[in-house]
Short mmCIF file of C-alpha atoms in Angstrom, two decimals:
data_model
loop_
_atom_site.label_atom_id
_atom_site.label_comp_id
_atom_site.label_asym_id
_atom_site.label_seq_id
_atom_site.Cartn_x
_atom_site.Cartn_y
_atom_site.Cartn_z
CA MET O 1 -19.83 -87.38 33.17
CA ARG O 2 -17.24 -90.09 32.49
CA GLY O 3 -18.29 -93.68 32.92
CA ILE O 4 -17.66 -97.24 31.85
CA ILE O 5 -20.14 -99.61 30.23
CA TYR O 6 -19.90 -103.38 30.28
CA VAL O 7 -22.20 -105.79 28.49
CA ALA O 8 -22.66 -108.99 30.49
CA TYR O 9 -25.26 -111.71 30.00
CA GLY O 10 -25.04 -114.92 32.01
CA GLU O 11 -23.10 -115.75 35.16
CA ALA O 12 -19.73 -116.30 33.46
CA ALA O 13 -19.85 -112.86 31.87
CA ARG O 14 -21.04 -111.22 35.09
CA GLN O 15 -18.18 -112.79 37.03
CA GLU O 16 -15.69 -111.57 34.43
CA ALA O 17 -17.19 -108.08 34.55
CA ARG O 18 -17.00 -108.03 38.36
CA LEU O 19 -13.30 -108.83 38.19
CA SER O 20 -12.68 -106.36 35.40
CA MET O 21 -14.32 -103.43 37.17
CA GLN O 22 -12.42 -103.98 40.42
CA GLY O 23 -10.49 -100.88 41.27
CA LEU O 24 -12.09 -98.69 38.62
CA SER O 25 -12.51 -95.16 39.86
CA TYR O 26 -15.30 -94.25 37.43
CA PRO O 27 -19.04 -94.87 37.50
CA VAL O 28 -19.85 -98.24 35.96
CA THR O 29 -23.05 -99.51 34.37
CA VAL O 30 -23.68 -103.00 33.10
CA VAL O 31 -26.05 -103.74 30.26
CA GLY O 32 -27.29 -107.24 30.90
CA ASP O 33 -29.95 -109.69 31.96
CA ARG O 34 -29.30 -109.30 35.69
CA PRO O 35 -27.72 -106.60 37.86
CA ILE O 36 -24.26 -106.74 39.32
CA GLU O 37 -24.20 -105.40 42.84
CA GLU O 38 -21.22 -103.11 42.32
CA ALA O 39 -22.62 -101.27 39.30
CA GLY O 40 -25.63 -99.63 37.76
CA HIS O 41 -27.82 -101.84 35.61
CA ILE O 42 -29.59 -101.35 32.29
CA PRO O 43 -31.76 -104.27 31.19
CA PHE O 44 -31.79 -104.92 27.46
CA PRO O 45 -33.79 -107.87 26.16
CA ASN O 46 -32.76 -109.79 23.06
CA PRO O 47 -29.07 -108.92 23.17
CA GLY O 48 -28.25 -110.94 20.06
CA TYR O 49 -25.42 -113.34 19.25
CA GLY O 50 -22.67 -112.91 21.83
CA ALA O 51 -24.65 -109.95 23.24
CA ARG O 52 -23.38 -107.89 20.31
CA TRP O 53 -26.70 -106.31 19.52
CA ALA O 54 -26.70 -104.92 23.06
CA LYS O 55 -23.14 -103.68 22.54
CA LEU O 56 -24.06 -101.95 19.27
CA ASN O 57 -26.75 -100.03 21.12
CA ILE O 58 -24.56 -98.62 23.87
CA ASP O 59 -24.54 -95.14 22.39
CA LEU O 60 -28.28 -95.12 23.05
CA LEU O 61 -28.06 -96.89 26.39
CA SER O 62 -25.05 -95.28 28.04
CA PRO O 63 -25.78 -92.56 30.57
CA TYR O 64 -22.18 -91.32 30.25
CA ASN O 65 -20.48 -88.85 27.99
CA PRO O 66 -17.75 -89.71 27.34
CA THR O 67 -18.31 -93.44 27.57
CA GLY O 68 -15.67 -96.11 27.84
CA TYR O 69 -16.76 -99.53 26.62
CA ILE O 70 -14.80 -102.53 27.89
CA ASP O 71 -15.43 -106.21 27.14
CA ALA O 72 -16.21 -108.18 30.28
CA ASP O 73 -13.32 -110.61 29.76
CA THR O 74 -10.70 -108.02 30.65
CA ARG O 75 -8.67 -106.86 33.61
CA VAL O 76 -7.98 -103.16 34.08
CA TYR O 77 -4.55 -102.56 35.59
CA GLN O 78 -3.93 -98.85 35.05
CA PRO O 79 -5.93 -95.61 35.06
CA LEU O 80 -8.03 -94.94 31.99
CA ASP O 81 -8.01 -91.16 32.33
CA ALA O 82 -6.23 -90.60 29.01
CA GLY O 83 -8.94 -92.50 27.15
CA PHE O 84 -11.57 -90.12 28.49
CA GLU O 85 -9.37 -87.04 28.01
CA ILE O 86 -8.88 -87.88 24.33
CA ILE O 87 -12.65 -87.79 23.83
CA GLU O 88 -13.05 -84.67 25.93
CA ASP O 89 -10.40 -83.02 23.75
CA GLY O 90 -12.68 -83.43 20.73
CA TRP O 91 -12.12 -86.88 19.25
CA ASP O 92 -15.23 -88.91 18.50
CA PHE O 93 -13.84 -92.37 19.03
CA ALA O 94 -10.66 -93.93 20.41
CA ILE O 95 -9.84 -97.56 19.63
CA ALA O 96 -6.84 -99.83 19.11
CA PRO O 97 -6.01 -101.65 15.87
CA SER O 98 -6.37 -105.40 15.87
CA MET O 99 -3.15 -107.40 15.81
CA MET O 100 -4.82 -109.51 13.13
CA GLN O 101 -4.03 -107.87 9.81
CA GLY O 102 -2.99 -109.14 6.39
CA GLU O 103 -4.06 -112.73 5.79
CA ASP O 104 -5.37 -113.00 9.37
CA TRP O 105 -7.52 -109.96 8.87
CA LEU O 106 -11.08 -110.33 10.29
CA TRP O 107 -10.41 -114.03 10.62
CA LYS O 108 -13.63 -114.63 12.55
CA CYS O 109 -15.83 -112.84 10.02
CA GLY O 110 -15.80 -115.30 7.11
CA GLU O 111 -17.50 -114.01 3.98
CA GLU O 112 -18.03 -110.62 5.54
CA ARG O 113 -14.39 -109.93 4.78
CA GLU O 114 -15.16 -109.88 1.06
CA ARG O 115 -18.05 -107.54 1.68
CA VAL O 116 -15.73 -105.09 3.44
CA VAL O 117 -13.36 -105.06 0.47
CA GLU O 118 -16.24 -104.72 -1.96
CA GLU O 119 -17.61 -101.70 -0.19
CA CYS O 120 -14.37 -100.04 0.88
CA PHE O 121 -12.36 -100.95 -2.27
CA PHE O 122 -9.41 -102.06 -0.15
CA GLN O 123 -8.51 -103.98 2.98
CA PRO O 124 -8.87 -101.40 5.75
CA LEU O 125 -6.91 -101.39 8.98
CA SER O 126 -8.73 -103.86 11.21
CA LEU O 127 -9.80 -102.53 14.61
CA GLN O 128 -10.26 -104.37 17.90
CA ALA O 129 -13.73 -103.51 19.15
CA GLY O 130 -13.34 -104.95 22.66
CA VAL O 131 -12.28 -101.63 24.16
CA PHE O 132 -13.17 -98.16 22.95
CA PHE O 133 -14.05 -94.72 24.16
CA PHE O 134 -16.57 -92.49 22.43
CA ALA O 135 -18.37 -89.18 22.58
CA LYS O 136 -22.11 -89.01 22.29
CA ASN O 137 -22.68 -86.54 19.51
CA GLU O 138 -24.36 -86.27 16.13
CA ARG O 139 -21.44 -87.85 14.25
CA THR O 140 -21.12 -90.86 16.52
CA GLY O 141 -24.90 -91.24 16.58
CA ALA O 142 -24.86 -91.62 12.79
CA PHE O 143 -21.86 -93.93 13.00
CA PHE O 144 -23.44 -96.26 15.57
CA GLN O 145 -26.61 -96.30 13.52
CA ALA O 146 -24.58 -97.40 10.51
CA TRP O 147 -22.79 -100.01 12.65
CA ARG O 148 -26.15 -101.46 13.63
CA GLU O 149 -27.36 -101.47 10.05
CA MET O 150 -24.20 -103.18 8.82
CA TRP O 151 -24.21 -105.86 11.49
CA GLN O 152 -24.83 -109.29 9.97
CA GLY O 153 -25.92 -110.98 13.20
CA LYS O 154 -22.64 -112.37 14.53
CA GLN O 155 -19.20 -110.72 14.69
CA ASP O 156 -19.12 -106.95 14.88
CA GLN O 157 -15.67 -106.07 13.51
CA ALA O 158 -16.49 -106.24 9.81
CA ALA O 159 -19.59 -104.14 10.36
CA LEU O 160 -17.45 -101.64 12.28
CA LEU O 161 -15.15 -101.15 9.30
CA ARG O 162 -18.03 -100.84 6.86
CA ALA O 163 -19.75 -98.34 9.11
CA LEU O 164 -16.59 -96.25 9.39
CA TYR O 165 -16.27 -96.22 5.64
CA ARG O 166 -19.84 -95.06 5.24
CA VAL O 167 -19.81 -92.58 8.14
CA PRO O 168 -16.29 -91.29 8.80
CA ILE O 169 -15.71 -89.91 12.28
CA LYS O 170 -12.72 -88.48 14.13
CA VAL O 171 -10.89 -91.61 15.26
CA TRP O 172 -7.84 -91.55 17.52
CA LEU O 173 -5.85 -94.77 17.52
CA LEU O 174 -4.83 -96.32 20.82
CA GLY O 175 -1.99 -98.76 21.18
CA ARG O 176 -1.95 -102.42 22.05
CA PRO O 177 -1.53 -101.69 25.81
CA TRP O 178 -5.11 -100.39 25.78
CA ASN O 179 -6.58 -103.65 24.59
CA GLY O 180 -4.58 -106.76 25.33
CA GLY O 181 -1.65 -105.15 27.11
CA THR O 182 -0.45 -103.45 30.25
CA ILE O 183 -3.38 -101.07 30.70
CA ILE O 184 -6.20 -103.46 29.90
CA GLN O 185 -5.51 -107.16 29.69
CA HIS O 186 -7.91 -109.02 27.43
CA ARG O 187 -8.75 -112.63 28.27
CA PHE O 188 -10.43 -113.32 24.94
CA GLY O 189 -13.43 -115.60 25.28
CA PHE O 190 -13.53 -115.92 29.06
CA ALA O 191 -16.92 -114.24 29.34
CA ARG O 192 -18.66 -117.04 27.49
CA ALA O 193 -20.39 -119.71 29.51
CA GLN O 194 -17.75 -122.24 30.60
CA MET Z 1 -11.91 -95.49 -15.83
CA TRP Z 2 -9.68 -97.76 -17.89
CA ILE Z 3 -8.34 -100.87 -16.21
CA GLN Z 4 -6.36 -103.87 -17.28
CA PHE Z 5 -7.55 -107.26 -16.03
CA LEU Z 6 -5.09 -109.46 -14.19
CA THR Z 7 -7.46 -112.40 -13.65
CA PRO Z 8 -10.37 -113.78 -15.72
CA GLN Z 9 -13.56 -111.83 -15.04
CA MET Z 10 -17.17 -111.85 -16.19
CA ILE Z 11 -18.48 -108.29 -16.24
CA GLU Z 12 -21.93 -107.07 -17.17
CA MET Z 13 -21.64 -104.24 -19.67
CA ALA Z 14 -24.62 -102.63 -21.39
CA GLY Z 15 -26.86 -105.47 -20.28
CA GLU Z 16 -24.60 -108.24 -21.54
CA ASN Z 17 -22.13 -110.42 -19.71
CA ARG Z 18 -18.67 -110.06 -21.19
CA ARG Z 19 -15.76 -112.30 -20.42
CA PHE Z 20 -12.36 -110.69 -19.92
CA SER Z 21 -9.04 -112.47 -19.84
CA PRO Z 22 -5.87 -111.34 -18.10
CA GLY Z 23 -4.37 -108.47 -20.10
CA ASP Z 24 -7.69 -107.27 -21.55
CA TRP Z 25 -8.63 -103.63 -21.11
CA ALA Z 26 -12.06 -102.18 -20.31
CA ASP Z 27 -13.51 -98.78 -19.49
CA LEU Z 28 -15.55 -99.35 -16.32
CA GLY Z 29 -17.28 -97.20 -13.72
CA LYS Z 30 -14.93 -95.94 -11.06
CA ALA Z 31 -16.52 -97.92 -8.22
CA LEU Z 32 -16.27 -101.25 -10.01
CA ALA Z 33 -12.80 -100.46 -11.30
CA LEU Z 34 -11.47 -99.62 -7.84
CA ARG Z 35 -13.05 -102.72 -6.38
CA LEU Z 36 -11.34 -104.93 -8.96
CA ILE Z 37 -8.04 -103.16 -8.31
CA ALA Z 38 -8.43 -103.65 -4.55
CA GLN Z 39 -9.07 -107.35 -5.13
CA GLY Z 40 -5.93 -107.62 -7.18
CA ALA Z 41 -8.03 -108.57 -10.20
CA ALA Z 42 -7.07 -105.53 -12.28
CA ARG Z 43 -4.72 -102.59 -12.43
CA THR Z 44 -4.60 -99.11 -13.82
CA LEU Z 45 -1.73 -97.69 -15.76
CA SER Z 46 -0.38 -94.23 -16.44
CA SER Z 47 -2.89 -91.81 -17.94
CA GLU Z 48 -5.87 -93.98 -17.08
CA ILE Z 49 -5.32 -93.12 -13.43
CA ILE Z 50 -5.33 -89.42 -14.15
CA THR Z 51 -8.67 -89.52 -15.92
CA GLY Z 52 -10.14 -91.03 -12.76
CA PHE Z 53 -8.85 -88.25 -10.52
CA PRO Z 54 -8.16 -85.09 -12.51
CA ASP Z 55 -7.83 -83.05 -9.31
CA ALA Z 56 -5.12 -85.27 -7.80
CA GLY Z 57 -1.38 -84.81 -7.76
CA ILE Z 58 1.79 -85.67 -5.90
CA VAL Z 59 4.03 -83.39 -3.88
CA CYS Z 60 7.41 -85.13 -3.77
CA THR Z 61 9.76 -84.08 -1.02
CA ALA Z 62 12.72 -85.03 -3.26
CA GLU Z 63 13.27 -85.70 -6.95
CA PRO Z 64 11.57 -89.03 -7.79
CA GLN Z 65 13.64 -91.65 -9.55
CA GLU Z 66 10.69 -93.20 -11.34
CA SER Z 67 8.04 -91.94 -13.73
CA LEU Z 68 4.77 -91.01 -12.08
CA ALA Z 69 1.30 -91.37 -13.50
CA PHE Z 70 0.05 -88.22 -11.78
CA PRO Z 71 1.07 -84.59 -12.04
CA PHE Z 72 3.79 -83.92 -9.52
CA VAL Z 73 5.99 -81.18 -8.14
CA VAL Z 74 9.11 -81.37 -6.01
CA GLU Z 75 8.80 -79.07 -3.05
CA GLU Z 76 8.15 -78.83 0.66
CA PRO Z 77 4.97 -80.57 1.90
CA SER Z 78 1.84 -78.63 0.99
CA LEU Z 79 -1.64 -79.31 -0.30
CA LEU Z 80 -0.98 -78.08 -3.81
CA PHE Z 81 -3.72 -80.18 -5.37
CA GLU Z 82 -7.33 -80.70 -4.37
CA ARG Z 83 -6.24 -84.26 -3.54
CA THR Z 84 -2.58 -84.43 -2.71
CA LEU Z 85 -0.24 -87.26 -1.99
CA ILE Z 86 2.77 -86.00 -0.05
CA TRP Z 87 5.42 -88.58 -0.81
CA GLU Z 88 8.99 -89.03 0.33
CA PRO Z 89 10.58 -90.83 -2.64
CA THR Z 90 12.95 -92.89 -0.48
CA LEU Z 91 9.89 -95.09 0.01
CA PRO Z 92 8.93 -97.15 -3.06
CA LEU Z 93 5.47 -96.09 -4.14
CA ARG Z 94 2.80 -98.73 -4.71
CA MET Z 95 1.17 -97.29 -7.79
CA ASP Z 96 -1.75 -99.70 -7.54
CA LEU Z 97 -2.85 -98.09 -4.27
CA LEU Z 98 -2.81 -94.49 -5.48
CA PRO Z 99 -6.33 -94.49 -6.94
CA ILE Z 100 -7.67 -96.01 -3.75
CA GLY Z 101 -5.86 -93.45 -1.60
CA PHE Z 102 -7.24 -90.60 -3.67
CA HIS Z 103 -10.68 -92.19 -3.66
CA LEU Z 104 -10.66 -92.31 0.15
CA LEU Z 105 -10.37 -88.54 0.18
CA GLU Z 106 -13.92 -88.29 -1.10
CA ARG Z 107 -15.02 -89.17 2.44
CA TRP Z 108 -11.96 -88.65 4.61
CA GLU Z 109 -9.80 -85.56 4.95
CA MET Z 110 -6.57 -87.50 5.31
CA ALA Z 111 -5.40 -91.08 4.87
CA VAL Z 112 -2.05 -92.19 6.27
CA PRO Z 113 -0.58 -95.64 7.00
CA ILE Z 114 0.39 -96.53 10.52
CA ALA Z 115 4.08 -97.37 10.86
CA SER Z 116 3.68 -100.54 12.90
CA LEU Z 117 1.20 -102.47 15.01
CA THR Z 118 3.66 -102.96 17.84
CA ASP Z 119 6.02 -99.97 17.89
CA LEU Z 120 4.50 -97.12 19.85
CA ALA Z 121 5.09 -93.39 20.07
CA LEU Z 122 6.84 -93.79 23.41
CA SER Z 123 9.83 -95.27 21.57
CA LEU Z 124 10.37 -92.18 19.42
CA GLY Z 125 12.31 -88.96 19.74
CA THR Z 126 14.08 -87.39 22.66
CA ALA Z 127 12.83 -87.24 26.23
CA LYS Z 128 11.98 -83.59 25.72
CA GLU Z 129 10.01 -84.33 22.53
CA ARG Z 130 8.15 -87.16 24.18
CA LYS Z 131 7.24 -84.97 27.12
CA GLU Z 132 5.95 -82.22 24.85
CA THR Z 133 4.04 -84.75 22.75
CA GLN Z 134 2.49 -86.43 25.76
CA ARG Z 135 1.38 -83.05 27.06
CA ILE Z 136 -0.64 -82.63 23.88
CA ILE Z 137 -1.79 -86.15 22.97
CA ARG Z 138 -2.27 -87.37 26.57
CA ASP Z 139 -0.72 -90.81 26.17
CA LEU Z 140 2.25 -92.09 24.20
CA ARG Z 141 1.13 -95.70 24.19
CA VAL Z 142 -0.33 -95.21 20.73
CA PRO Z 143 0.70 -96.20 17.19
CA TYR Z 144 2.36 -93.56 15.07
CA TYR Z 145 2.05 -92.88 11.35
CA ASP Z 146 4.45 -93.40 8.48
CA THR Z 147 4.66 -89.82 7.23
CA ARG Z 148 6.42 -90.79 4.01
CA ILE Z 149 2.96 -91.25 2.47
CA ILE Z 150 0.26 -88.76 3.36
CA PHE Z 151 -2.95 -88.50 1.35
CA ALA Z 152 -4.77 -85.27 2.12
CA ARG Z 153 -7.75 -83.39 0.80
CA ARG Z 154 -7.40 -79.63 0.59
CA CYS Z 155 -9.39 -78.50 3.63
CA SER Z 156 -8.83 -76.42 6.74
CA ALA Z 157 -7.99 -79.27 9.11
CA ALA Z 158 -5.57 -81.00 6.74
CA GLU Z 159 -3.87 -77.73 5.80
CA GLN Z 160 -3.30 -76.90 9.45
CA VAL Z 161 -1.93 -80.38 10.09
CA ILE Z 162 0.53 -80.13 7.20
CA ARG Z 163 1.58 -76.59 8.16
CA TYR Z 164 2.23 -77.57 11.79
CA TRP Z 165 3.95 -80.81 10.88
CA SER Z 166 6.20 -79.45 8.15
CA SER Z 167 7.32 -76.50 10.25
CA SER Z 168 8.15 -78.65 13.28
CA THR Z 169 11.70 -79.63 14.03
CA GLY Z 170 12.81 -82.86 15.64
CA ASN Z 171 11.10 -86.19 15.30
CA LYS Z 172 8.64 -85.99 12.39
CA GLU Z 173 6.40 -88.82 13.57
CA LEU Z 174 5.85 -87.29 16.98
CA ALA Z 175 5.25 -83.94 15.32
CA PHE Z 176 2.62 -85.54 13.09
CA LEU Z 177 0.83 -87.04 16.10
CA ARG Z 178 0.79 -83.61 17.76
CA ALA Z 179 -0.47 -82.03 14.55
CA ILE Z 180 -3.38 -84.38 14.03
CA TYR Z 181 -4.28 -84.27 17.71
CA LEU Z 182 -4.41 -80.49 17.66
CA TYR Z 183 -6.38 -80.10 14.41
CA LYS Z 184 -8.38 -83.34 14.41
CA PRO Z 185 -8.88 -84.16 10.74
CA MET Z 186 -11.09 -87.03 9.69
CA LEU Z 187 -8.10 -89.32 9.24
CA CYS Z 188 -8.37 -92.81 7.81
CA ALA Z 189 -5.59 -94.92 9.32
CA LEU Z 190 -4.28 -97.25 6.63
CA PRO Z 191 -2.55 -100.60 7.15
CA ALA Z 192 1.23 -100.48 7.45
CA THR Z 193 1.43 -102.51 4.24
CA TRP Z 194 0.72 -99.29 2.37
CA ALA Z 195 4.20 -98.20 3.35
CA GLY Z 196 5.71 -101.52 2.37
CA VAL Z 197 5.68 -103.14 5.79
CA SER Z 198 5.33 -106.93 5.63
CA LEU Z 199 2.98 -108.55 8.11
#
């Protein structure tokens, strides 16, 4: 069954998630400290910095297959059917590249950038992990496990690239409209406590 | 794997730290050598690349105007080598990235640069091609690949992709999207800089 997962801890994030899920025509579940009335709820203690540890566990937590993960600080303006169809057609993971490449690559990740190059031998295409769709299967299970193991406790993008290098999966690239564009607008940072 | 240092480096060899200056050569393990190349701290040249990847070669879609450090043939796209780079010689080839591209094929079945971060498939081809492509790939609001550089391992998925793509008429980038969508290789999307795009 298709469904969307949000991760929302604290009132600011819950309010953003409420606004983001308005008009969605799919089941929605929120991983967080308190329920949101419009959605299912999965409690997850100790969510980690920026709730990223909770996010990195969504393959284990999500009741949906395929699952769409959307950051709370977003607004969904168009149907997401194609994102689910891509996974149902046999892709493991669908995600958009980050607009931050080259010198701006992984700009929030500090020294982890060097670690990525060390392990991957090159500067991989940076991905924007605020929106993605995935299948729950053996390959993605191993990939998420690697993502958790690679996570250094703060940002998740560097760990995502290292995990993909260690555990390749079938990745379909989405375009900018899917994360920061006309389909899903991304209001980066609005879910943090104001 | 022989490399030439481009920056000063201290490398542990046989239990001893050795200092290397720019221009020095050393025979290092492949992992360390590739890492130094990726960092821009070293480079490989000519036959030293081949010894690192004896199963790799280049299929050029036209006669190349430059000398190549790998075995090559000029013919239609195919996976002639265990690790093949299909290269359209109108695009200048970054020789320093070849070992890394071939190395990626140890884990991935294909590795291809995206053409752009902002240009999407919906801007390509004719209306008829776009309609046919959307029918297969579901949504055209996706990046497309620069098919002038395709690294591919000889395997079922990659062979089917290349066969479908090279036999398709019309827009080659849309055809490539259809091909990979249909046969779903483990494809490593590379930065557009691999095809010479400035960011």
